[in-house]
CSV table of C-alpha atoms in Angstrom, one decimal:
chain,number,residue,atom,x,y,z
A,1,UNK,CA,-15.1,7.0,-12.6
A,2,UNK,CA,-12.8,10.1,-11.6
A,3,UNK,CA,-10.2,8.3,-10.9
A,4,UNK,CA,-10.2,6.8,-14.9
A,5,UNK,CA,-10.8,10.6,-15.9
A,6,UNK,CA,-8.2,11.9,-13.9
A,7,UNK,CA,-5.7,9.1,-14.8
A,8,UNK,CA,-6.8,9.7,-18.5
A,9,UNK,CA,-6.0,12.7,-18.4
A,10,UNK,CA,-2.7,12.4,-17.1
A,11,UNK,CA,-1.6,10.4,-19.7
A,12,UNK,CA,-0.5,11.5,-23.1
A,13,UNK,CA,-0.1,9.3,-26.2
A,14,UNK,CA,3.4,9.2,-28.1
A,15,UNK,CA,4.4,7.6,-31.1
A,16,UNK,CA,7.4,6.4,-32.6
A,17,UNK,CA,8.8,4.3,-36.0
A,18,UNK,CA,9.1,1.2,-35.7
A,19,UNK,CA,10.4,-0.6,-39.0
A,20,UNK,CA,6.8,-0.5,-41.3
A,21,UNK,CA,4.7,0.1,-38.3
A,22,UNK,CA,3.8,3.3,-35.6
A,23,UNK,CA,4.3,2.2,-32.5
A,24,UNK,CA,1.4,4.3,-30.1
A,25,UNK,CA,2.0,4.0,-25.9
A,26,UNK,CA,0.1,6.0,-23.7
A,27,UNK,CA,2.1,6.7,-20.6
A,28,UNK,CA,2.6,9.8,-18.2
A,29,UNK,CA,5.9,11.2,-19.8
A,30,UNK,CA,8.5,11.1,-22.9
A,31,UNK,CA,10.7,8.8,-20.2
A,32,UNK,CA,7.9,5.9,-19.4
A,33,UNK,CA,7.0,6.1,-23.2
A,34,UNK,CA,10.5,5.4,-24.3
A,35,UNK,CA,10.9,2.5,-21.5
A,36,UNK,CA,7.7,1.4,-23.1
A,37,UNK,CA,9.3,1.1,-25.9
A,38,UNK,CA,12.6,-0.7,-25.1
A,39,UNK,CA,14.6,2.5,-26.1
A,40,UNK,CA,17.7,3.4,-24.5
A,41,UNK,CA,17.9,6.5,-26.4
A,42,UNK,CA,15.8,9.6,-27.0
A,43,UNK,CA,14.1,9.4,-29.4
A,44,UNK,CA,12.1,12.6,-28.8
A,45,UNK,CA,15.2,14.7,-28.9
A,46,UNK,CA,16.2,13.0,-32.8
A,47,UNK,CA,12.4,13.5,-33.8
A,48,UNK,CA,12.3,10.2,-34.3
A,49,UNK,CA,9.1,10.0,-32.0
A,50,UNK,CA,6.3,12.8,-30.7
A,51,UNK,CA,3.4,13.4,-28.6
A,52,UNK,CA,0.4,12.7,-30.4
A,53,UNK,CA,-2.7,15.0,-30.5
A,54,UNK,CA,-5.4,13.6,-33.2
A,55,UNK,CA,-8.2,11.6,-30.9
A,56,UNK,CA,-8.0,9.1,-33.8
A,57,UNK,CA,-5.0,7.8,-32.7
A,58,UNK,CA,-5.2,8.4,-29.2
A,59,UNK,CA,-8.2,6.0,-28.2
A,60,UNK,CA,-7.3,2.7,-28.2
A,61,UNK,CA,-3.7,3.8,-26.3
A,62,UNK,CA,-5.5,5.5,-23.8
A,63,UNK,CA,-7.6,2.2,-23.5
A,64,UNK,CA,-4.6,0.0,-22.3
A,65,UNK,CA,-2.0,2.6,-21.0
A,66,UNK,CA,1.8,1.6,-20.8
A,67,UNK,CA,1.0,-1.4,-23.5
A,68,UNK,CA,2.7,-0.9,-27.2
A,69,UNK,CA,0.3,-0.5,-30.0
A,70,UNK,CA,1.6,-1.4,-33.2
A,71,UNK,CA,0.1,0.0,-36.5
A,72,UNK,CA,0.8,-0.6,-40.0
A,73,UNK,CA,1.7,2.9,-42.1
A,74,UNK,CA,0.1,0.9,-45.4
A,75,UNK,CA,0.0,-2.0,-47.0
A,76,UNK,CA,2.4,-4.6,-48.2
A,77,UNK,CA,2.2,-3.1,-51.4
A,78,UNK,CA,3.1,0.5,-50.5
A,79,UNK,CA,6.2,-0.3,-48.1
A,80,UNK,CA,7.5,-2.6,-50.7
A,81,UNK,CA,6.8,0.4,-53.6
A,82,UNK,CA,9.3,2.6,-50.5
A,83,UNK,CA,12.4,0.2,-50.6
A,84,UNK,CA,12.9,1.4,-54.4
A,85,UNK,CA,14.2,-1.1,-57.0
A,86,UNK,CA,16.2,-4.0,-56.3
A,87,UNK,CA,19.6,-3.8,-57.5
A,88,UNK,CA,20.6,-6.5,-60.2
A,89,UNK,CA,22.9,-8.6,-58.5
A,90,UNK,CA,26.5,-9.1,-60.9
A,91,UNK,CA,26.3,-12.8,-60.6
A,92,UNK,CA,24.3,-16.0,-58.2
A,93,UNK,CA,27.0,-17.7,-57.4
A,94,UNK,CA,29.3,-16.5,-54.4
A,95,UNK,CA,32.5,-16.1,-54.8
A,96,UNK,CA,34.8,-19.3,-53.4
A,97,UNK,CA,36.3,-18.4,-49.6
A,98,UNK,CA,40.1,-18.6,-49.6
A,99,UNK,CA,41.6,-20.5,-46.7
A,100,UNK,CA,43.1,-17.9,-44.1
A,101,UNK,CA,45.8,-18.9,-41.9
A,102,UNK,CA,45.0,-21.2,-39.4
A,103,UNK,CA,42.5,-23.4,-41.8
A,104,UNK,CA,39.5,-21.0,-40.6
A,105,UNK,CA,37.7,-19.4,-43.9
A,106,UNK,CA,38.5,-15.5,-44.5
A,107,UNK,CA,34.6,-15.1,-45.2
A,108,UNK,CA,33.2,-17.7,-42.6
A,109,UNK,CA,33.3,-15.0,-39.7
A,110,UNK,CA,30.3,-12.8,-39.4
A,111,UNK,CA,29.9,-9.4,-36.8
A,112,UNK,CA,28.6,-10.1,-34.3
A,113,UNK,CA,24.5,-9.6,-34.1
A,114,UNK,CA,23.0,-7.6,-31.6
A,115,UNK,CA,21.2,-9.3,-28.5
A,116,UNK,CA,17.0,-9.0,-29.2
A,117,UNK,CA,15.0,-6.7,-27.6
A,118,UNK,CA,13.7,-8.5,-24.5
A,119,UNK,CA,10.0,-9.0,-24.9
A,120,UNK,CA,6.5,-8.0,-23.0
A,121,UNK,CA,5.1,-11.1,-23.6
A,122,UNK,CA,5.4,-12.8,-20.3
A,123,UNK,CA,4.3,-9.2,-18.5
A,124,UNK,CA,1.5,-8.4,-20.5
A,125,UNK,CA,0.2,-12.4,-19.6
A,126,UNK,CA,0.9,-12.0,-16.2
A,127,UNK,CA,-1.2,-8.3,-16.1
A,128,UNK,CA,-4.0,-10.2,-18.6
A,129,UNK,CA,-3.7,-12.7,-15.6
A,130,UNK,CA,-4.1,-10.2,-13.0
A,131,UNK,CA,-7.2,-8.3,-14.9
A,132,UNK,CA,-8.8,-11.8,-15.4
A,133,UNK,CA,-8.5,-12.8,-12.0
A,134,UNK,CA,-9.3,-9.3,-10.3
A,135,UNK,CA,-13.1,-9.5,-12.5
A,136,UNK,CA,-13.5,-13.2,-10.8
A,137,UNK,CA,-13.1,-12.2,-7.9
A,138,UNK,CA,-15.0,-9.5,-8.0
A,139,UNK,CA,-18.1,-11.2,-9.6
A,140,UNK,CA,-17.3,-14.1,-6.5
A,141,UNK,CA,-17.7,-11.1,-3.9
A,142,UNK,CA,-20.6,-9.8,-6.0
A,143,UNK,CA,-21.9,-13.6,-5.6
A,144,UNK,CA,-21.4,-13.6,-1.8
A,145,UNK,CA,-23.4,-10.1,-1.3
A,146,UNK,CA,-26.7,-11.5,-3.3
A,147,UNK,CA,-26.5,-14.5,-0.9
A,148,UNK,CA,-25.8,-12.6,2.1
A,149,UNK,CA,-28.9,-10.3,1.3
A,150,UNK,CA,-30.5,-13.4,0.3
A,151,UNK,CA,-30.1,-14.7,3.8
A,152,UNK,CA,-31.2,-11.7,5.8
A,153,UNK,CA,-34.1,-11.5,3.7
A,154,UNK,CA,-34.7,-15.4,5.0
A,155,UNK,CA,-33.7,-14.5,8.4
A,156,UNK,CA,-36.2,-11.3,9.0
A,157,UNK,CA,-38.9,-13.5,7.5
A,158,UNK,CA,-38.2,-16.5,10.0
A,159,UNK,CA,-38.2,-14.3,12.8
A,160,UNK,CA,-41.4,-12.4,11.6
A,161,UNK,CA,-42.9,-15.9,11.4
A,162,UNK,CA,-41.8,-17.4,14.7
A,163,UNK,CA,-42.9,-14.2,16.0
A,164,UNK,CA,-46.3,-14.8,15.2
A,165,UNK,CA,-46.3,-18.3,16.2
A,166,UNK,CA,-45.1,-17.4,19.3
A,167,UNK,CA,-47.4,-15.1,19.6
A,168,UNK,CA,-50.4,-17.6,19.1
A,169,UNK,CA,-48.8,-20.0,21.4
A,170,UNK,CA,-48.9,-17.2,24.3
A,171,UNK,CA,-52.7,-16.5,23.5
A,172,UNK,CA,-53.4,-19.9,23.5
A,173,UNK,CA,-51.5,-20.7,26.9
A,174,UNK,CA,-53.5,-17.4,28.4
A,175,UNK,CA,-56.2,-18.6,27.3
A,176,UNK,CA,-55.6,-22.1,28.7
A,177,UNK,CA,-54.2,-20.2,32.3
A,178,UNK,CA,-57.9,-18.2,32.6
A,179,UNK,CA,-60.1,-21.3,31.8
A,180,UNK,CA,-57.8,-23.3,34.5
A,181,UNK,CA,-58.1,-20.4,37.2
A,182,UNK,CA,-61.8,-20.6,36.2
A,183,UNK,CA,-62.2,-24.3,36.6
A,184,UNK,CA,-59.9,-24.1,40.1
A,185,UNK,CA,-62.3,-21.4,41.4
A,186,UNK,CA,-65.7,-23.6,41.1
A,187,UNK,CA,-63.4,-26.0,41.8
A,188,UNK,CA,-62.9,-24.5,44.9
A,189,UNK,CA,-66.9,-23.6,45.7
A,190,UNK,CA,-67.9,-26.8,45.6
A,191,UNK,CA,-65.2,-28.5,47.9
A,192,UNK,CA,-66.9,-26.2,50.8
């Protein structure tokens, strides 16, 4: 339980934009938070993220530290309402591509796209894995104690109970032993 204090209390909960949403992580430092994020950049130092204070939005980060928590800043309506108007467009139909040289299209080219940001999916399976798997075997280990203290129980009642036995096998052999010695002693008398 001070362990989970202590490590609670070394973490601090950030937050940064991300498109409609606030992205919440709470990690150790400004540099695991942005890795957390998938930034390359510093977001800190453009204001575009901070260290968050308000308890209200520090609980469920502090709950799963180092995982993303994604929150929506309103709803649909709102961020749509924050785009602003859509401009009229002057007409639907595109305008027809003139051949270039070389038979390829001036307009067919497009910039190249960024790659995607690599996602947590697979890691934060494989550390759901490792949580699920840590309680079995924990409650399997549980399992094993209640039989093992199940057993000893058992074994000191056994042994009480052949004890005992063994006890009232002795009397009953001394008993046996004093009523022979008796027997051999008249036994003896009357062979004179």
């Amino acid at each position: 339980m001070r362990r989970l204090v202590a490590m609670a209390r070394a973490l601090k909960v950030f937050r940064t934009s991300i498109g409609f949403d606030d992205a919440y992580v709470a990690a150790p430092s400004r540099a695991a938070a942005l890795r957390a994020w998938g930034s390359t950049r510093d977001l800190f130092a453009t204001g575009a993220a901070e260290q968050v204070t308000d308890p209200a939005h520090m609980e469920e980060p502090l709950a799963q530290p180092g995982v993303v928590i994604r929150r929506s800043r309103g709803t649909l309506k709102d961020q749509l309402a924050a785009l602003g108007p859509v401009p009229a467009r002057a007409s639907r139909r595109a305008p027809a591509a003139t051949p270039a040289p070389g038979g390829a299209a001036a307009g067919s080219r497009k910039p190249a796209m960024p790659a995607p940001k690599p996602s947590r999916v697979a890691v934060l399976k494989a550390e759901q894995a490792i949580a699920s798997y840590e309680q079995r075997a924990a409650a399997e280990i549980a399992a094993l104690r209640r039989r093992e203290a199940a057993l000893a129980r058992e074994r000191a009642q056994l042994t009480e109970t052949q004890r005992k036995e063994l006890d009232r096998l002795e009397m009953l052999r001394a008993n046996a032993e004093g009523d022979y010695r008796a027997q051999m002693t008249e036994w003896a008398k009357a062979s004179r």
